[in-house]
PDB file of C-alpha atoms in Angstrom:
ATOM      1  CA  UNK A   1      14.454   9.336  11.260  1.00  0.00           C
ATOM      2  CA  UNK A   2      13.894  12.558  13.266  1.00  0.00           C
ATOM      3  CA  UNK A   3      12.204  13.068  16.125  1.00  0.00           C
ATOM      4  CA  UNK A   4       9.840  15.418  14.627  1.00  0.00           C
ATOM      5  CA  UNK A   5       8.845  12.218  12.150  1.00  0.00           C
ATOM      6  CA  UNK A   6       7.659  10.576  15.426  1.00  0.00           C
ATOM      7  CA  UNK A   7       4.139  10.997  16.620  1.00  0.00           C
ATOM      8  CA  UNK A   8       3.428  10.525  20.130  1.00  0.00           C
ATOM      9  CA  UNK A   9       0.089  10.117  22.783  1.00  0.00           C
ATOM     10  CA  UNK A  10       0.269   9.749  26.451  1.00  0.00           C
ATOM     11  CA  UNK A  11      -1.047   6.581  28.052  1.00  0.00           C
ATOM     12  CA  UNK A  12      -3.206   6.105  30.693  1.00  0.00           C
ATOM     13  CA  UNK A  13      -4.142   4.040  33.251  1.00  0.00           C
ATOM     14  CA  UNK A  14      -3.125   0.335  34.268  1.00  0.00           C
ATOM     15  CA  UNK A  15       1.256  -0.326  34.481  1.00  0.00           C
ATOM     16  CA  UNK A  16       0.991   3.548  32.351  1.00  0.00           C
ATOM     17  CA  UNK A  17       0.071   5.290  34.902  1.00  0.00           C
ATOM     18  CA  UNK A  18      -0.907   8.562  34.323  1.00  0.00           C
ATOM     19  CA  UNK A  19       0.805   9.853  31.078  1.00  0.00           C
ATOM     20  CA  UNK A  20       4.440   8.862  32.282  1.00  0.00           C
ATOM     21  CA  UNK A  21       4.866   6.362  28.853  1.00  0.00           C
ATOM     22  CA  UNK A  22       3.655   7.362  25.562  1.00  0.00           C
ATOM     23  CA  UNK A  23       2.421   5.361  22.499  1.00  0.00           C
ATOM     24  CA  UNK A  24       4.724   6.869  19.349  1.00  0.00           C
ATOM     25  CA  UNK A  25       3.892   6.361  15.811  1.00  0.00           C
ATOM     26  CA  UNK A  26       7.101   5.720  13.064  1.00  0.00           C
ATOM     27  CA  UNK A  27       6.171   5.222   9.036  1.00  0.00           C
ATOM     28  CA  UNK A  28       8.567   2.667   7.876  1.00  0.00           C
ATOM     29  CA  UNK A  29       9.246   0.491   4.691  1.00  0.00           C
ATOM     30  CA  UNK A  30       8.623  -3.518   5.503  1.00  0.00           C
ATOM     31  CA  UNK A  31       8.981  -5.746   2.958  1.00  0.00           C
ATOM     32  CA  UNK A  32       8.937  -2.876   0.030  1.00  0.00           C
ATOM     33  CA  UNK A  33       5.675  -1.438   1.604  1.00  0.00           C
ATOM     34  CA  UNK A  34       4.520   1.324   4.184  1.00  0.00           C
ATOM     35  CA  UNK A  35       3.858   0.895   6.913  1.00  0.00           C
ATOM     36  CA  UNK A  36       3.950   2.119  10.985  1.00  0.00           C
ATOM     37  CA  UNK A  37       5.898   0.720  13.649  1.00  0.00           C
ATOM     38  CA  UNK A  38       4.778   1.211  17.488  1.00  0.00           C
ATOM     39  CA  UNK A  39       6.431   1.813  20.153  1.00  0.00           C
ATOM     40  CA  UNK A  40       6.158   1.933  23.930  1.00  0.00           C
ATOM     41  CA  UNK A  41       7.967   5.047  25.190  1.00  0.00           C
ATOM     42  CA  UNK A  42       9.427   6.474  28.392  1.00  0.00           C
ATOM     43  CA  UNK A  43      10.231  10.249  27.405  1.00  0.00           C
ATOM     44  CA  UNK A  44      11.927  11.486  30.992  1.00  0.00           C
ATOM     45  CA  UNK A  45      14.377   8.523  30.753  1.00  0.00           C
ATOM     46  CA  UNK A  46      14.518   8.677  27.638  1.00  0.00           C
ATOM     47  CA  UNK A  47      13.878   4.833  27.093  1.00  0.00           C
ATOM     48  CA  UNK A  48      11.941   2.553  24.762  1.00  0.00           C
ATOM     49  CA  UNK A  49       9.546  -0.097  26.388  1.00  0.00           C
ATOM     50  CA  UNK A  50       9.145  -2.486  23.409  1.00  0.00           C
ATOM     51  CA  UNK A  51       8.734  -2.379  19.446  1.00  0.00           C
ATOM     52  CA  UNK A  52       6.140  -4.338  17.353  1.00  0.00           C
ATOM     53  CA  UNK A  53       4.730  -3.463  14.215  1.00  0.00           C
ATOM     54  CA  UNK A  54       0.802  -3.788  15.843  1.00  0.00           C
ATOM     55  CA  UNK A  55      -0.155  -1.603  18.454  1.00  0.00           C
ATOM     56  CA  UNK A  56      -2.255  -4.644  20.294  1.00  0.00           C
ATOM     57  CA  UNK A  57       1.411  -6.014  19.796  1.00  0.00           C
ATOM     58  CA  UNK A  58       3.368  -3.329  21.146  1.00  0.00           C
ATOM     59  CA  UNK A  59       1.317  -2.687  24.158  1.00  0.00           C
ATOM     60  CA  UNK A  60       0.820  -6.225  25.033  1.00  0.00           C
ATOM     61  CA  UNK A  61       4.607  -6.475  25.534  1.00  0.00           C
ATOM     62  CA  UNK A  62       4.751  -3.148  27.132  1.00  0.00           C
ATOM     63  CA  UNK A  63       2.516  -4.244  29.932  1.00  0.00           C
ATOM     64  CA  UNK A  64       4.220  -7.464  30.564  1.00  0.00           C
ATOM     65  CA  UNK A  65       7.872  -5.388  30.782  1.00  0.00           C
ATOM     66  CA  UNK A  66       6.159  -3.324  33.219  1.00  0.00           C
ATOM     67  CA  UNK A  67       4.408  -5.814  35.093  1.00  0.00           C
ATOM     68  CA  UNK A  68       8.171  -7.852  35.717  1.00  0.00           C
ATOM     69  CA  UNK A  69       9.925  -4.581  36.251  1.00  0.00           C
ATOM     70  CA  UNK A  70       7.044  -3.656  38.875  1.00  0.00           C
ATOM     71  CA  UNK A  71       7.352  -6.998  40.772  1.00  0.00           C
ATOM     72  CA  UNK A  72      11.586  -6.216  40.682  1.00  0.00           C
ATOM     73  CA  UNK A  73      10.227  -2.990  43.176  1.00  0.00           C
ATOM     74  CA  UNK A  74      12.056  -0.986  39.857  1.00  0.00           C
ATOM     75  CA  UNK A  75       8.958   1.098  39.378  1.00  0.00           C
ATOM     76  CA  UNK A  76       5.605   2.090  41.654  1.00  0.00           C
ATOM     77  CA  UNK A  77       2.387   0.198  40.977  1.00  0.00           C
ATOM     78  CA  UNK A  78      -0.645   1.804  39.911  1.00  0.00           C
ATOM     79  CA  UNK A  79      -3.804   1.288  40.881  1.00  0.00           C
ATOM     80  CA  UNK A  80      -5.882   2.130  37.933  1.00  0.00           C
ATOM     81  CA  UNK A  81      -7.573  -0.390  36.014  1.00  0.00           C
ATOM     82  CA  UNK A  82      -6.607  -1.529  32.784  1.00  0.00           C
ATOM     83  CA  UNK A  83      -8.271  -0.298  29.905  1.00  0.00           C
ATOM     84  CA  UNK A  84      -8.161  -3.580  27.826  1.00  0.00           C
ATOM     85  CA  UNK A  85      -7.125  -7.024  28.861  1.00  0.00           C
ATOM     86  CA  UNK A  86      -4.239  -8.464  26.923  1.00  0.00           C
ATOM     87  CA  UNK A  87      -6.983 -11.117  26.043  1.00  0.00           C
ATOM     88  CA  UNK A  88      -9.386  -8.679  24.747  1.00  0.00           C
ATOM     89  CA  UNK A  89      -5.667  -7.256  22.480  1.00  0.00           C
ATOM     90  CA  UNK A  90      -5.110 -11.163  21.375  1.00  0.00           C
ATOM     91  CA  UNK A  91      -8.509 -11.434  20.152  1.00  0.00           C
ATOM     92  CA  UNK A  92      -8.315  -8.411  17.732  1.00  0.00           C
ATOM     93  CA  UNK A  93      -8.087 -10.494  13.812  1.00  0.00           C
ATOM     94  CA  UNK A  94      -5.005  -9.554  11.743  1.00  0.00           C
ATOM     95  CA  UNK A  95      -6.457  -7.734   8.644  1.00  0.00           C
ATOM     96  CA  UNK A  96      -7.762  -9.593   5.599  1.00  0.00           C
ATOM     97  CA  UNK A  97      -5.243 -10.416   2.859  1.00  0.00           C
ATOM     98  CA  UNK A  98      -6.633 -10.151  -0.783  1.00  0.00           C
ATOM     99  CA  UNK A  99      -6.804 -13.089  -2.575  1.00  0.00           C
ATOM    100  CA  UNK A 100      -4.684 -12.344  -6.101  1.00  0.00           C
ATOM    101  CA  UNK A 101      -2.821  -9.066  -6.793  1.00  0.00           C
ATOM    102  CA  UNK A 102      -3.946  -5.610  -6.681  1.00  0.00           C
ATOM    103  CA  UNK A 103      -4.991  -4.274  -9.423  1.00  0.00           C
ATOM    104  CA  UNK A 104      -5.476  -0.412  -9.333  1.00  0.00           C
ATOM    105  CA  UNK A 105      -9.042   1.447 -10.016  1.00  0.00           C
ATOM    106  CA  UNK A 106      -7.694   2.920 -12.861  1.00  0.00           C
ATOM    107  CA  UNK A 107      -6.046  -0.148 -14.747  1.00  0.00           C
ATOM    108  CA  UNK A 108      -9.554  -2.057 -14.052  1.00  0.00           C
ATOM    109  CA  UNK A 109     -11.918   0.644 -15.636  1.00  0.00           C
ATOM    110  CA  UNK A 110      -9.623   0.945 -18.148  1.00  0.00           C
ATOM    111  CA  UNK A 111      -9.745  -2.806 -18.782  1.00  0.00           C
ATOM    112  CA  UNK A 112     -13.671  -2.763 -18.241  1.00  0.00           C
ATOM    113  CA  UNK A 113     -13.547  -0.128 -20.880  1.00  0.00           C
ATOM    114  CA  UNK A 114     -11.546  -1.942 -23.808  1.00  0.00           C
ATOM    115  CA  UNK A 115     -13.995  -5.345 -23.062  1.00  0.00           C
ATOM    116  CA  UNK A 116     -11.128  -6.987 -21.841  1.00  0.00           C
ATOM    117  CA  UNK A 117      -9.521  -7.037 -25.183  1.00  0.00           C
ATOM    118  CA  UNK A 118      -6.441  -5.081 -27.099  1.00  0.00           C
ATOM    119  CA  UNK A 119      -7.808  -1.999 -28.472  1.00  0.00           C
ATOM    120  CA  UNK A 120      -5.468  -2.504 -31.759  1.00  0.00           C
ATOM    121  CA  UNK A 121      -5.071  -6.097 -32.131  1.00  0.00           C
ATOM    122  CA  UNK A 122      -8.441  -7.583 -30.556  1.00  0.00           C
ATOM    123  CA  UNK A 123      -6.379 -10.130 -28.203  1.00  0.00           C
ATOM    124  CA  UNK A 124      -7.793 -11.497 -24.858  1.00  0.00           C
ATOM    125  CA  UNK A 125      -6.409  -9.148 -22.040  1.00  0.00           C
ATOM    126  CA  UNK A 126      -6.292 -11.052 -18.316  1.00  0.00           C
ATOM    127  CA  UNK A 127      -7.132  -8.401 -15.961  1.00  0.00           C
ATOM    128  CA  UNK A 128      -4.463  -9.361 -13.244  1.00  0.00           C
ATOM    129  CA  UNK A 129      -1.444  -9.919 -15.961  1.00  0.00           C
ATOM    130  CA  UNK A 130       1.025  -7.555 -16.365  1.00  0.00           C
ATOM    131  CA  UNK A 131       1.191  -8.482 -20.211  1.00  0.00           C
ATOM    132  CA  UNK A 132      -0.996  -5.697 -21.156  1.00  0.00           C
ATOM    133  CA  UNK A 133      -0.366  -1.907 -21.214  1.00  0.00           C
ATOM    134  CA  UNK A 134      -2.492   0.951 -20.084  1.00  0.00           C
ATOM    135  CA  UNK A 135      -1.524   3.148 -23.158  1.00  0.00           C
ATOM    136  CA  UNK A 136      -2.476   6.611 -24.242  1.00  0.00           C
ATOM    137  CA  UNK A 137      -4.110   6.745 -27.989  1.00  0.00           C
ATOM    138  CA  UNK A 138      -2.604  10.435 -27.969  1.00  0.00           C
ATOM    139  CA  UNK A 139       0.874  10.015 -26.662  1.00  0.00           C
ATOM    140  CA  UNK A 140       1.662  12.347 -23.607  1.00  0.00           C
ATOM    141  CA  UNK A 141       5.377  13.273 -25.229  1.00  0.00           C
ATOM    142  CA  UNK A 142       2.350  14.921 -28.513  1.00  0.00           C
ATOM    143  CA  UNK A 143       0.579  16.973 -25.348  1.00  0.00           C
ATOM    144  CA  UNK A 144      -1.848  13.824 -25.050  1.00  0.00           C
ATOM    145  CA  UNK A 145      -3.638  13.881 -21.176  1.00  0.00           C
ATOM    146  CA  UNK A 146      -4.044  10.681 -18.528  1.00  0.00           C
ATOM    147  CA  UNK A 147      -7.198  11.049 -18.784  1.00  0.00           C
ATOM    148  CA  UNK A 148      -9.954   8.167 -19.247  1.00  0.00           C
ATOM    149  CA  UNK A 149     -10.640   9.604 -22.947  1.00  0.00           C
ATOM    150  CA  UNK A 150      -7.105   9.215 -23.535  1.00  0.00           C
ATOM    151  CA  UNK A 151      -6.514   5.703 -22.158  1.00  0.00           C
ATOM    152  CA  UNK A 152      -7.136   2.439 -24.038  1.00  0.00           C
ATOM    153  CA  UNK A 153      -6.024  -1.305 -22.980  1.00  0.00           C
ATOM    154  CA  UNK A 154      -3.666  -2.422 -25.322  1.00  0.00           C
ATOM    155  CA  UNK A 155      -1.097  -5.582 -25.712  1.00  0.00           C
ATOM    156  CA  UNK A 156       2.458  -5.255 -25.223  1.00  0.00           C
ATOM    157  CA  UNK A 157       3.409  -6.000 -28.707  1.00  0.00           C
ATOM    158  CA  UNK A 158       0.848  -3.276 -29.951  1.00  0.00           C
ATOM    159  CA  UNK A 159       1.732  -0.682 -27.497  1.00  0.00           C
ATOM    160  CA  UNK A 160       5.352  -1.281 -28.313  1.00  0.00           C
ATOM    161  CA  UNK A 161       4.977  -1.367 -32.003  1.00  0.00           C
ATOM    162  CA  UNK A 162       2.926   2.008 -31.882  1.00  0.00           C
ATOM    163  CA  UNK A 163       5.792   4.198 -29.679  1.00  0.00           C
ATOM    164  CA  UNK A 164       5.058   7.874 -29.683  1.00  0.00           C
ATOM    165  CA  UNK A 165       3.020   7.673 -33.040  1.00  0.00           C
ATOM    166  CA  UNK A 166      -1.290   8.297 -32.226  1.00  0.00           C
ATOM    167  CA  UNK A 167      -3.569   5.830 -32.405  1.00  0.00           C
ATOM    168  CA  UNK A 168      -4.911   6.851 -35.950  1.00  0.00           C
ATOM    169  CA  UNK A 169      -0.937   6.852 -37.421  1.00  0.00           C
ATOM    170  CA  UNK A 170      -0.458   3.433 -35.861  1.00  0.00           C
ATOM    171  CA  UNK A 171      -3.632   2.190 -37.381  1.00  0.00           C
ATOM    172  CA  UNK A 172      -2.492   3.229 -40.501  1.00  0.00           C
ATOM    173  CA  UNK A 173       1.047   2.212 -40.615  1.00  0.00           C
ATOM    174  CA  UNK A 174      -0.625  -1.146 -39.703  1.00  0.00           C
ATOM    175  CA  UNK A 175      -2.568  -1.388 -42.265  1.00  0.00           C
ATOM    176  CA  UNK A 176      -0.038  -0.210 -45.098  1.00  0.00           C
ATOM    177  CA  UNK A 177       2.220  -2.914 -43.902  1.00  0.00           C
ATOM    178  CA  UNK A 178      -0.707  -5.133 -44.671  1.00  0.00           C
ATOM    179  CA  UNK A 179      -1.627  -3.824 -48.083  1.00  0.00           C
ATOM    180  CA  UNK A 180       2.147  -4.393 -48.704  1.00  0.00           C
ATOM    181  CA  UNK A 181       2.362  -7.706 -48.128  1.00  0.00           C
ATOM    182  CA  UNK A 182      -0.921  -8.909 -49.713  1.00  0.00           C
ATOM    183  CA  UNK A 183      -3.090  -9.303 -46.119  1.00  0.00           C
ATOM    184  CA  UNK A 184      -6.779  -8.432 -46.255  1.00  0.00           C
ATOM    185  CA  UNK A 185      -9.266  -8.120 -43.483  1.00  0.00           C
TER     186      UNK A 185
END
């Protein structure tokens, strides 16, 4: 990562002082998702104060460094007040998990759409399983479009069975292979 991926903002005030440290900004991958890492900056010396992946976190422990290396006589105090206790950092609540998995706004309308149910077959679709398909009646490889016109819920077998063929030619095949074999509706 490049400097130039790194954003930075002086800090004031408290062990800070007045713009000598800087808060910097880094997107990152953790755990297969984005996300931003802090850090606690000393540009002239080109040092790093501490690392978290909170900023309540990061400057927490950048205060406390600065605090012990103050008290070592390694760096002047400052008499400016601080602009939030690290109490008032502690009591900030991590951030809501959701309960099940994510489903995205375009899988659920498209789910709300089809009534929950394959648009081929007529089998129960669960909204959170991964056992259904958001498939496109007009295939996209026959100049069919994503959008919501386009887009039916459908099962895995169905969507499978139906490949790059339209809706109305899978329909059909369906029911010829019916006829054939002596099903009626």
């Amino acid at each position: 990562m490049t400097a130039s991926h790194i954003l930075r903002k002086p800090l004031f005030g408290g062990p800070f002082g007045s713009g000598r440290f800087e808060l910097a900004t880094q997107a990152i991958v953790s755990g297969g998702l984005h996300a931003v890492r802090f850090m606690v900056i000393e540009p002239s010396a080109g040092r790093v104060v501490s690392i978290a992946e909170s900023k309540s976190d990061v400057l927490a422990t950048a205060r406390r460094v600065l605090r012990t290396r103050d008290d070592a006589g390694e760096l002047p105090l400052w008499y400016q007040p601080r602009l939030w206790s690290d109490a008032e950092l502690a009591a900030v609540p991590p951030p809501a998990t959701p309960a099940g998995p994510r489903v995205s706004r375009r899988r659920r309308h498209v789910h709300e759409r089809s009534g929950g149910r394959c648009h081929y077959c007529g089998s129960d679709l669960k909204l959170e399983s991964s056992s259904w398909h958001v498939e496109h009646q007009m295939p996209r490889a026959l100049g069919g479009s994503d959008g919501m016109p386009n887009l039916v819920a459908a099962c895995a077998t169905c969507n499978l069975r139906k490949g790059d063929r339209t809706a109305i030619e899978f329909v059909w095949a369906v029911g010829q292979s019916r006829r054939r074999w002596g099903h009626r509706r």
